[in-house]
Amino acid sequence: MLHPEIEGMSREELRKLQYERLIKTVNRCYENVPFYKAKFKEMGLEPGDIKSLDDLKLLPFTVKQDLRDNYPFGLFAAPREDVVRVHASSGTTGKPTVVGYTQNDINSWADLIARCIAMAGGDKDDVVQVGYGYGLFTGGLGVHYGAERLGATVIPISGGNTSRQLMLMQDFATTILCCTPSYALFLSEEAREEGIDLVNSKLKAGIFGAEPWSENMRKEIENNMGIKALNIYGLSEVMGPGVSMECECQSGMHVMEDYFIPEIIDPETGEQLPYGSKGELVFTTITKEAFPLLRYRTRDISVLREEKCECGRTFVRMDRVMGRTDDMLIIRGVNVFPSQIESVLLENGDTEPHYLLVVDRKDNLDSLEVLVEVSDKMFSDEVRKLEEVEKKLRHEIASVLGISAKIKLVEPKTIPRSEGKATRVIDKRKL
Ligand code: DLL
């Protein structure tokens, strides 16, 4: 363990630490974020009412819409000049959701990721290949700073460029690979095609997350690469990667409870549920300065477990994310809301408001196909016109989502109509 005094803390000590930090966070939100002050007033709540950890449930929830309503910096609890970095993820409309970090936040995040890499058996002797995207996405830079903090050698290659990834992996003797699990699988297949033997390479562990995956995928990656594959979870709003991470026991991800307080709630009623229940994950950050969040509703479905882990860590564990309470899809590691595509289709004058998104995974790469109806008139026009429309839509979707989609214009009334809720998405991926 990198931080044994914390990772192995008794639950009682941990709860004390969490309460001290929670109170600071609650006060920080109340004093510095008008949104929270207004919420507290509306609920007749004062920071002083939070007298124990159990009073967490008195606090208001925060949801993604609150981030959008306060775009870009309205929820920051530190003056803009103290914010040293921002990250952002795409939103349902054109505007992304923005998060910010002070220098202290960046430092704690780096400590946290260093701890995660140590959980995968990493230390300063390791060569860490960071195949998560660098940029506004938290994956690349988040893992990067943590690997440096640990003293490891970082290869900041970012995502894509598969042949180069494989070449550097061999030439630089990468020991730990960090990327999305689907990309790891893709890399392993490509290696096989190119006759590269990863099983006998220096690679020993993988830290994979940012999208859902399964035990089957884990086995396949582990066999193909000859490594131990570990699951890492996180979301930009709460920090980025490292909110929870698996240990060598591979039986659930330990939530980093010295930084975040997790809860499971009933997504319908908002009621807090006991450990062991399946529901929506909610996190309260307890160290963040620039962007503290009270009871952030992740929309991710999971279970929290308090049974002690064989590794000796006392932090609760969460199961693999089993789904979402909203319609967000993760395609090639990018969060996609069908409504983003819908608004491109509706704003464009050439297509009808009947569409279907088909998501599939071929050769371990996600694909997105957008079927959309065009008018009778358009269909009887020249082919060139249809090609122009396809090209325009492909371009617009790529610029809104940051991923490419195949566009298929279809004749009127060919997309099945439904009497109730329209089926807009067919996800054929089998994880
Ligand atoms: O995906 C942060 C991250 C980067 C995590 C690198 C792990 C590794 P967002 O882009 O804000 O942040 O997307 C967050 O991705 O609410 C989940 O739905 C999903 N997600 C993240 N990790 C996992 C995982 C990053 N291990 C959203 N398993 C979250 C399943 C995951 N889903």
Coordinates of C-alpha atoms and ligand atoms in Angstrom, one line a residue:
M1 CA 0.0 0.0 0.0
L2 CA 1.3 3.4 -0.9
H3 CA -0.6 5.1 2.0
P4 CA -1.0 2.3 4.6
E5 CA -1.9 4.7 7.4
I6 CA -4.9 5.8 5.4
E7 CA -5.8 2.9 3.2
G8 CA -5.8 0.6 6.3
M9 CA -7.4 3.0 8.7
S10 CA -10.1 1.7 11.1
R11 CA -13.7 2.5 9.9
E12 CA -14.1 4.6 13.1
E13 CA -11.0 6.7 12.4
L14 CA -12.0 7.1 8.8
R15 CA -15.5 8.3 9.7
K16 CA -13.9 10.9 12.0
L17 CA -11.7 12.1 9.2
Q18 CA -14.6 12.2 6.8
Y19 CA -16.8 14.2 9.2
E20 CA -14.0 16.8 9.7
R21 CA -13.5 17.1 6.0
L22 CA -17.2 17.1 5.2
I23 CA -17.9 20.1 7.6
K24 CA -15.1 22.1 5.9
T25 CA -16.6 21.3 2.5
V26 CA -20.1 22.2 3.5
N27 CA -19.0 25.5 4.9
R28 CA -16.9 26.1 1.8
C29 CA -19.9 25.5 -0.5
Y30 CA -22.2 27.6 1.7
E31 CA -19.8 30.6 1.9
N32 CA -18.5 30.6 -1.7
V33 CA -21.1 29.1 -4.0
P34 CA -24.3 31.1 -4.3
F35 CA -26.0 28.1 -5.8
Y36 CA -25.5 26.1 -2.6
K37 CA -26.3 29.0 -0.3
A38 CA -29.7 29.4 -2.1
K39 CA -30.3 25.6 -1.9
F40 CA -29.6 25.6 1.8
K41 CA -31.9 28.6 2.3
E42 CA -34.7 27.0 0.3
M43 CA -34.4 23.8 2.5
G44 CA -34.1 25.8 5.7
L45 CA -30.7 24.2 6.3
E46 CA -27.6 25.7 8.0
P47 CA -24.1 24.2 7.8
G48 CA -24.3 23.8 11.6
D49 CA -27.2 21.3 11.1
I50 CA -24.7 18.8 9.9
K51 CA -23.7 17.3 13.3
S52 CA -22.6 13.9 12.2
L53 CA -21.8 11.8 9.1
D54 CA -25.4 10.5 9.2
D55 CA -26.6 14.0 8.6
L56 CA -25.1 13.8 5.1
K57 CA -28.6 12.8 3.9
L58 CA -29.9 16.2 4.9
L59 CA -27.7 17.9 2.3
P60 CA -29.1 18.7 -1.2
F61 CA -28.3 16.7 -4.2
T62 CA -26.3 18.2 -7.1
V63 CA -27.1 17.0 -10.6
K64 CA -25.5 17.5 -14.0
Q65 CA -28.1 20.1 -15.0
D66 CA -26.8 22.3 -12.1
L67 CA -23.4 22.3 -13.8
R68 CA -25.0 23.4 -17.0
D69 CA -27.1 26.1 -15.4
N70 CA -24.0 27.5 -13.8
Y71 CA -21.8 27.3 -17.0
P72 CA -18.9 27.8 -17.1
F73 CA -17.5 28.6 -13.6
G74 CA -20.6 29.4 -11.5
L75 CA -20.1 26.5 -9.1
F76 CA -16.5 27.1 -8.4
A77 CA -15.7 27.7 -4.7
A78 CA -12.3 29.4 -5.4
P79 CA -11.5 32.6 -7.1
R80 CA -10.8 32.1 -10.8
E81 CA -7.1 33.1 -10.3
D82 CA -6.6 30.2 -7.9
V83 CA -7.9 27.7 -10.4
V84 CA -4.9 26.3 -12.2
R85 CA -6.6 23.9 -14.5
V86 CA -10.0 23.1 -16.1
H87 CA -11.3 20.0 -17.7
A88 CA -14.6 19.5 -19.5
S89 CA -16.8 16.8 -20.8
S90 CA -19.3 17.0 -23.6
G91 CA -22.9 17.9 -22.5
T92 CA -26.3 17.1 -24.0
T93 CA -26.3 20.5 -25.7
G94 CA -23.4 22.3 -27.3
K95 CA -21.9 23.4 -24.0
P96 CA -19.7 21.1 -22.1
T97 CA -19.7 20.6 -18.3
V98 CA -16.7 22.3 -16.8
V99 CA -14.7 21.4 -13.7
G100 CA -11.8 23.2 -12.1
Y101 CA -8.8 22.5 -9.9
T102 CA -6.6 24.5 -7.6
Q103 CA -3.0 23.6 -7.2
N104 CA -3.9 21.7 -4.0
D105 CA -6.6 19.8 -5.9
I106 CA -4.1 18.8 -8.6
N107 CA -1.7 17.7 -5.9
S108 CA -4.3 15.5 -4.1
W109 CA -5.5 14.1 -7.4
A110 CA -1.9 13.1 -8.3
D111 CA -1.5 11.5 -4.8
L112 CA -4.7 9.6 -5.5
I113 CA -3.7 8.3 -8.8
A114 CA -0.2 7.4 -7.5
R115 CA -2.1 5.3 -4.9
C116 CA -4.1 3.6 -7.7
I117 CA -1.0 2.8 -9.7
A118 CA 0.5 1.3 -6.6
M119 CA -2.6 -0.8 -6.2
A120 CA -1.7 -2.3 -9.6
G121 CA 1.8 -3.1 -8.3
G122 CA 3.4 0.0 -9.7
D123 CA 6.3 2.0 -8.2
K124 CA 9.1 4.2 -9.4
D125 CA 10.7 1.5 -11.4
D126 CA 7.7 1.1 -13.7
V127 CA 7.1 2.4 -17.2
V128 CA 3.6 3.6 -17.5
Q129 CA 2.0 4.1 -20.9
V130 CA -0.9 6.5 -20.8
G131 CA -3.2 5.6 -23.6
Y132 CA -6.1 7.7 -22.3
G133 CA -6.9 10.8 -24.3
Y134 CA -5.0 14.0 -23.3
G135 CA -6.9 17.3 -23.4
L136 CA -10.2 18.3 -21.9
F137 CA -10.9 14.7 -20.9
T138 CA -9.6 13.9 -17.4
G139 CA -8.2 10.5 -18.3
G140 CA -4.8 11.4 -19.9
L141 CA -3.6 14.2 -17.7
G142 CA -5.1 12.7 -14.6
V143 CA -3.2 9.5 -14.8
H144 CA -0.1 11.3 -16.1
Y145 CA 0.3 13.4 -13.0
G146 CA -0.3 10.5 -10.7
A147 CA 2.3 8.3 -12.5
E148 CA 4.8 11.1 -12.3
R149 CA 4.0 11.6 -8.6
L150 CA 4.8 7.9 -8.0
G151 CA 8.1 8.5 -9.8
A152 CA 7.4 6.1 -12.6
T153 CA 8.5 6.8 -16.2
V154 CA 5.5 8.1 -18.1
I155 CA 4.9 7.6 -21.8
P156 CA 2.2 10.3 -22.6
I157 CA 1.1 8.8 -25.9
S158 CA -2.6 9.5 -25.5
G159 CA -5.2 7.4 -27.4
G160 CA -5.1 6.0 -30.9
N161 CA -2.1 5.4 -33.2
T162 CA -2.2 1.7 -32.5
S163 CA 1.0 0.6 -34.3
R164 CA 3.0 3.3 -32.6
Q165 CA 1.5 2.3 -29.2
L166 CA 2.7 -1.3 -29.8
M167 CA 6.1 -0.2 -31.1
L168 CA 6.8 2.1 -28.1
M169 CA 5.4 -0.5 -25.7
Q170 CA 8.2 -2.9 -26.8
D171 CA 11.0 -0.4 -27.3
F172 CA 10.4 1.4 -24.0
A173 CA 9.5 -1.8 -22.2
T174 CA 6.2 -0.6 -20.8
T175 CA 5.2 -2.4 -17.7
I176 CA 1.8 -0.8 -17.0
L177 CA -0.8 0.1 -19.6
C178 CA -3.5 2.6 -18.9
C179 CA -6.4 3.0 -21.5
T180 CA -10.0 2.0 -22.0
P181 CA -10.7 -1.7 -21.8
S182 CA -12.0 -1.8 -25.3
Y183 CA -8.9 -0.2 -26.6
A184 CA -6.7 -2.6 -24.6
L185 CA -8.5 -5.5 -26.3
F186 CA -8.1 -3.9 -29.6
L187 CA -4.4 -3.3 -29.0
S188 CA -4.0 -7.0 -28.0
E189 CA -5.7 -8.2 -31.2
E190 CA -3.5 -5.8 -33.3
A191 CA -0.4 -7.1 -31.6
R192 CA -1.4 -10.6 -32.5
E193 CA -1.9 -9.6 -36.1
E194 CA 1.5 -7.9 -36.2
G195 CA 3.1 -11.0 -34.7
I196 CA 4.0 -9.2 -31.4
D197 CA 4.2 -11.4 -28.3
L198 CA 2.8 -9.3 -25.5
V199 CA 2.5 -12.3 -23.1
N200 CA 6.3 -12.5 -22.9
S201 CA 6.8 -8.8 -22.9
K202 CA 7.5 -6.6 -19.9
L203 CA 3.9 -5.7 -19.6
K204 CA 2.5 -6.8 -16.2
A205 CA -0.6 -4.8 -15.4
G206 CA -3.3 -2.7 -17.0
I207 CA -5.4 0.0 -15.4
F208 CA -8.6 0.1 -17.5
G209 CA -11.7 2.2 -17.1
A210 CA -13.8 5.2 -18.4
E211 CA -16.4 2.8 -19.8
P212 CA -18.3 -0.3 -18.7
W213 CA -16.6 -3.7 -19.3
S214 CA -17.1 -7.3 -18.1
E215 CA -15.4 -10.2 -16.5
N216 CA -15.2 -11.9 -19.9
M217 CA -13.4 -8.9 -21.3
R218 CA -11.0 -9.0 -18.4
K219 CA -10.2 -12.6 -19.0
E220 CA -9.6 -12.0 -22.6
I221 CA -7.3 -9.0 -22.1
E222 CA -5.4 -10.8 -19.3
N223 CA -4.9 -13.9 -21.6
N224 CA -3.9 -11.9 -24.6
M225 CA -1.5 -9.6 -22.8
G226 CA -0.3 -11.8 -20.0
I227 CA -1.2 -9.2 -17.4
K228 CA -3.4 -8.4 -14.4
A229 CA -6.2 -6.2 -15.6
L230 CA -7.7 -3.8 -13.0
N231 CA -10.7 -1.7 -13.1
I232 CA -10.5 2.1 -12.4
Y233 CA -13.6 4.3 -12.1
G234 CA -14.1 8.0 -12.0
L235 CA -16.0 10.9 -13.4
S236 CA -14.8 14.4 -14.3
E237 CA -17.4 16.1 -12.1
V238 CA -16.1 14.3 -8.9
M239 CA -12.4 14.5 -9.9
G240 CA -11.6 12.3 -12.9
P241 CA -10.1 8.8 -12.8
G242 CA -9.3 7.5 -9.4
V243 CA -12.6 7.9 -7.5
S244 CA -12.3 4.1 -7.0
M245 CA -9.9 1.4 -8.1
E246 CA -9.5 -2.3 -7.8
C247 CA -6.8 -3.9 -5.7
E248 CA -5.0 -7.2 -6.5
C249 CA -8.0 -9.2 -5.2
Q250 CA -10.1 -8.0 -8.2
S251 CA -13.3 -8.1 -6.3
G252 CA -14.7 -4.6 -6.5
M253 CA -13.3 -1.1 -6.6
H254 CA -12.2 0.5 -3.3
V255 CA -13.7 4.0 -3.1
M256 CA -11.1 6.5 -2.0
E257 CA -13.1 7.4 1.1
D258 CA -10.5 9.9 2.4
Y259 CA -11.5 12.1 -0.6
F260 CA -15.1 11.1 -1.4
I261 CA -18.1 9.9 0.6
P262 CA -20.1 7.4 -1.5
E263 CA -23.8 6.7 -1.1
I264 CA -26.3 4.5 -2.9
I265 CA -29.7 6.0 -3.4
D266 CA -33.0 4.9 -4.9
P267 CA -33.0 6.8 -8.2
E268 CA -36.7 7.2 -8.0
T269 CA -37.2 8.5 -4.5
G270 CA -33.7 9.8 -3.7
E271 CA -33.8 7.8 -0.5
Q272 CA -30.4 6.6 0.9
L273 CA -30.1 2.8 0.7
P274 CA -28.0 0.5 2.9
Y275 CA -24.8 -1.2 1.8
G276 CA -25.5 -4.2 -0.4
S277 CA -28.4 -2.5 -2.2
K278 CA -28.3 -1.8 -5.9
G279 CA -29.0 1.8 -6.8
E280 CA -27.6 5.1 -8.0
L281 CA -24.1 6.1 -6.9
V282 CA -23.8 9.5 -5.3
F283 CA -20.5 11.1 -4.2
T284 CA -19.7 14.0 -1.9
T285 CA -16.2 15.4 -2.4
I286 CA -14.5 16.2 0.9
T287 CA -11.1 17.7 -0.1
K288 CA -11.7 19.6 -3.2
E289 CA -11.2 23.4 -3.2
A290 CA -12.1 24.7 -6.6
F291 CA -15.1 22.5 -7.4
P292 CA -16.5 20.8 -4.3
L293 CA -19.7 18.9 -4.9
L294 CA -22.3 17.9 -2.4
R295 CA -24.1 14.6 -3.1
Y296 CA -23.5 14.5 -6.8
R297 CA -25.8 12.1 -8.6
T298 CA -23.7 10.1 -11.0
R299 CA -26.5 8.2 -12.8
D300 CA -24.3 5.2 -12.5
I301 CA -25.9 2.0 -11.1
S302 CA -23.8 0.0 -8.7
V303 CA -23.7 -1.6 -5.2
L304 CA -21.5 -0.6 -2.3
R305 CA -20.0 -3.3 -0.1
E306 CA -18.6 -2.9 3.4
E307 CA -17.2 -6.4 3.9
K308 CA -13.5 -6.3 4.6
C309 CA -11.3 -7.0 1.7
E310 CA -8.5 -9.5 1.9
C311 CA -5.9 -6.9 0.8
G312 CA -6.3 -5.2 4.2
R313 CA -7.8 -2.0 2.9
T314 CA -10.7 -0.7 4.8
F315 CA -12.3 1.4 2.1
V316 CA -15.7 0.2 0.9
R317 CA -15.9 -1.4 -2.5
M318 CA -18.2 -0.7 -5.3
D319 CA -19.3 -3.3 -7.9
R320 CA -18.7 -2.8 -11.6
V321 CA -21.0 -0.1 -13.0
M322 CA -24.1 -2.1 -14.1
G323 CA -25.8 0.6 -16.1
R324 CA -27.1 4.1 -16.0
T325 CA -30.3 5.7 -15.0
D326 CA -30.2 8.0 -18.0
D327 CA -29.6 7.2 -21.7
M328 CA -25.9 8.1 -21.8
L329 CA -23.8 5.8 -24.0
I330 CA -20.0 5.5 -23.9
I331 CA -18.7 5.0 -27.4
R332 CA -14.9 4.6 -27.8
G333 CA -14.6 6.1 -24.3
V334 CA -16.6 9.2 -25.2
N335 CA -19.8 10.0 -23.4
V336 CA -22.6 10.4 -25.9
F337 CA -26.2 11.5 -25.2
P338 CA -28.6 10.5 -28.0
S339 CA -30.1 14.0 -27.7
Q340 CA -26.8 15.5 -28.9
I341 CA -27.2 13.7 -32.2
E342 CA -30.9 14.4 -32.3
S343 CA -30.2 18.2 -32.1
V344 CA -27.8 18.0 -35.0
L345 CA -30.4 16.1 -37.0
L346 CA -33.2 18.5 -36.1
E347 CA -31.2 21.6 -36.8
N348 CA -30.3 20.4 -40.2
G349 CA -33.0 21.1 -42.7
D350 CA -32.5 18.1 -44.9
T351 CA -33.6 15.2 -42.7
E352 CA -36.9 14.1 -41.0
P353 CA -37.1 13.7 -37.2
H354 CA -37.0 9.9 -37.5
Y355 CA -33.7 8.4 -36.7
L356 CA -32.1 5.3 -35.1
L357 CA -28.6 5.0 -33.6
V358 CA -27.0 1.6 -34.0
V359 CA -24.0 1.0 -31.7
D360 CA -21.9 -2.1 -32.3
R361 CA -18.5 -3.4 -31.5
K362 CA -16.5 -5.0 -34.3
D363 CA -13.0 -6.3 -33.9
N364 CA -13.1 -4.6 -30.4
L365 CA -13.7 -1.2 -31.8
D366 CA -17.0 0.6 -31.2
S367 CA -18.9 1.8 -34.2
L368 CA -21.8 4.2 -34.4
E369 CA -24.2 4.3 -37.3
V370 CA -26.9 6.9 -37.6
L371 CA -29.9 6.0 -39.7
V372 CA -32.1 9.0 -40.6
E373 CA -35.0 9.4 -42.9
V374 CA -35.0 12.0 -45.7
S375 CA -38.0 13.3 -47.6
D376 CA -39.4 11.6 -50.6
K377 CA -38.3 14.5 -52.7
M378 CA -34.7 14.3 -51.6
F379 CA -34.6 10.6 -52.2
S380 CA -35.7 11.1 -55.8
D381 CA -33.0 13.8 -56.3
E382 CA -29.6 13.0 -57.6
V383 CA -27.3 10.8 -55.6
R384 CA -24.8 13.6 -55.3
K385 CA -27.2 15.6 -53.2
L386 CA -27.7 12.7 -50.8
E387 CA -23.9 12.3 -50.5
E388 CA -23.5 16.0 -49.7
V389 CA -26.1 15.7 -46.9
E390 CA -24.4 12.6 -45.5
K391 CA -21.0 14.3 -45.5
K392 CA -22.4 17.4 -43.8
L393 CA -24.1 15.3 -41.1
R394 CA -21.0 13.3 -40.5
H395 CA -18.9 16.4 -40.1
E396 CA -21.4 18.1 -37.7
I397 CA -21.7 15.0 -35.5
A398 CA -17.9 14.6 -35.4
S399 CA -17.6 18.2 -34.3
V400 CA -20.3 18.0 -31.6
L401 CA -19.3 14.5 -30.3
G402 CA -15.7 14.3 -31.1
I403 CA -16.2 10.8 -32.6
S404 CA -17.0 9.7 -36.1
A405 CA -20.3 8.2 -37.1
K406 CA -21.4 6.4 -40.3
I407 CA -24.5 8.2 -41.7
K408 CA -27.1 6.3 -43.6
L409 CA -29.9 8.2 -45.2
V410 CA -33.0 6.1 -45.6
E411 CA -36.3 6.4 -47.3
P412 CA -39.3 7.9 -45.6
K413 CA -41.2 5.6 -43.2
T414 CA -38.6 2.9 -43.1
I415 CA -37.6 3.4 -39.5
P416 CA -40.1 1.6 -37.4
R417 CA -42.5 3.8 -35.5
S418 CA -43.4 3.0 -32.0
E419 CA -46.6 3.7 -30.1
G420 CA -45.0 4.5 -26.9
K421 CA -41.5 5.7 -26.3
A422 CA -39.6 5.7 -29.5
T423 CA -36.6 3.3 -29.7
R424 CA -33.8 5.6 -30.7
V425 CA -30.8 3.4 -29.8
I426 CA -29.9 -0.2 -30.6
D427 CA -26.8 -1.2 -28.7
K428 CA -25.6 -4.5 -30.1
R429 CA -22.3 -4.6 -28.1
K430 CA -21.8 -7.7 -26.0
L431 CA -19.3 -6.9 -23.3
Ligands
DLL1 O1 -14.3 8.7 -17.8 C1 -12.9 9.5 -16.0 C2 -12.0 8.3 -16.2 C3 -10.9 8.4 -17.0 C4 -12.3 7.1 -15.4 C5 -10.0 7.3 -17.1 C6 -11.4 6.0 -15.5 C7 -10.3 6.1 -16.4 P1 -16.1 11.1 -17.6 O2 -15.7 11.3 -19.1 O3 -16.7 12.2 -16.9 O4 -14.9 10.6 -16.8 O5 -17.1 9.9 -17.6 C8 -17.6 9.4 -16.4 O6 -17.8 7.1 -17.3 O7 -20.1 8.3 -14.8 C9 -19.3 6.2 -15.8 O8 -20.6 6.1 -16.5 C10 -18.2 5.9 -16.9 N1 -17.1 5.2 -16.3 C11 -15.9 5.7 -15.8 N2 -15.1 4.6 -15.4 C12 -15.9 3.5 -15.5 C13 -15.6 2.1 -15.2 C14 -14.1 9.5 -17.0 N3 -14.5 1.7 -14.7 C15 -18.5 8.2 -16.7 N4 -16.6 1.2 -15.5 C16 -19.0 7.6 -15.4 C17 -17.8 1.6 -16.0 C18 -17.1 3.8 -16.1 N5 -18.1 2.9 -16.3

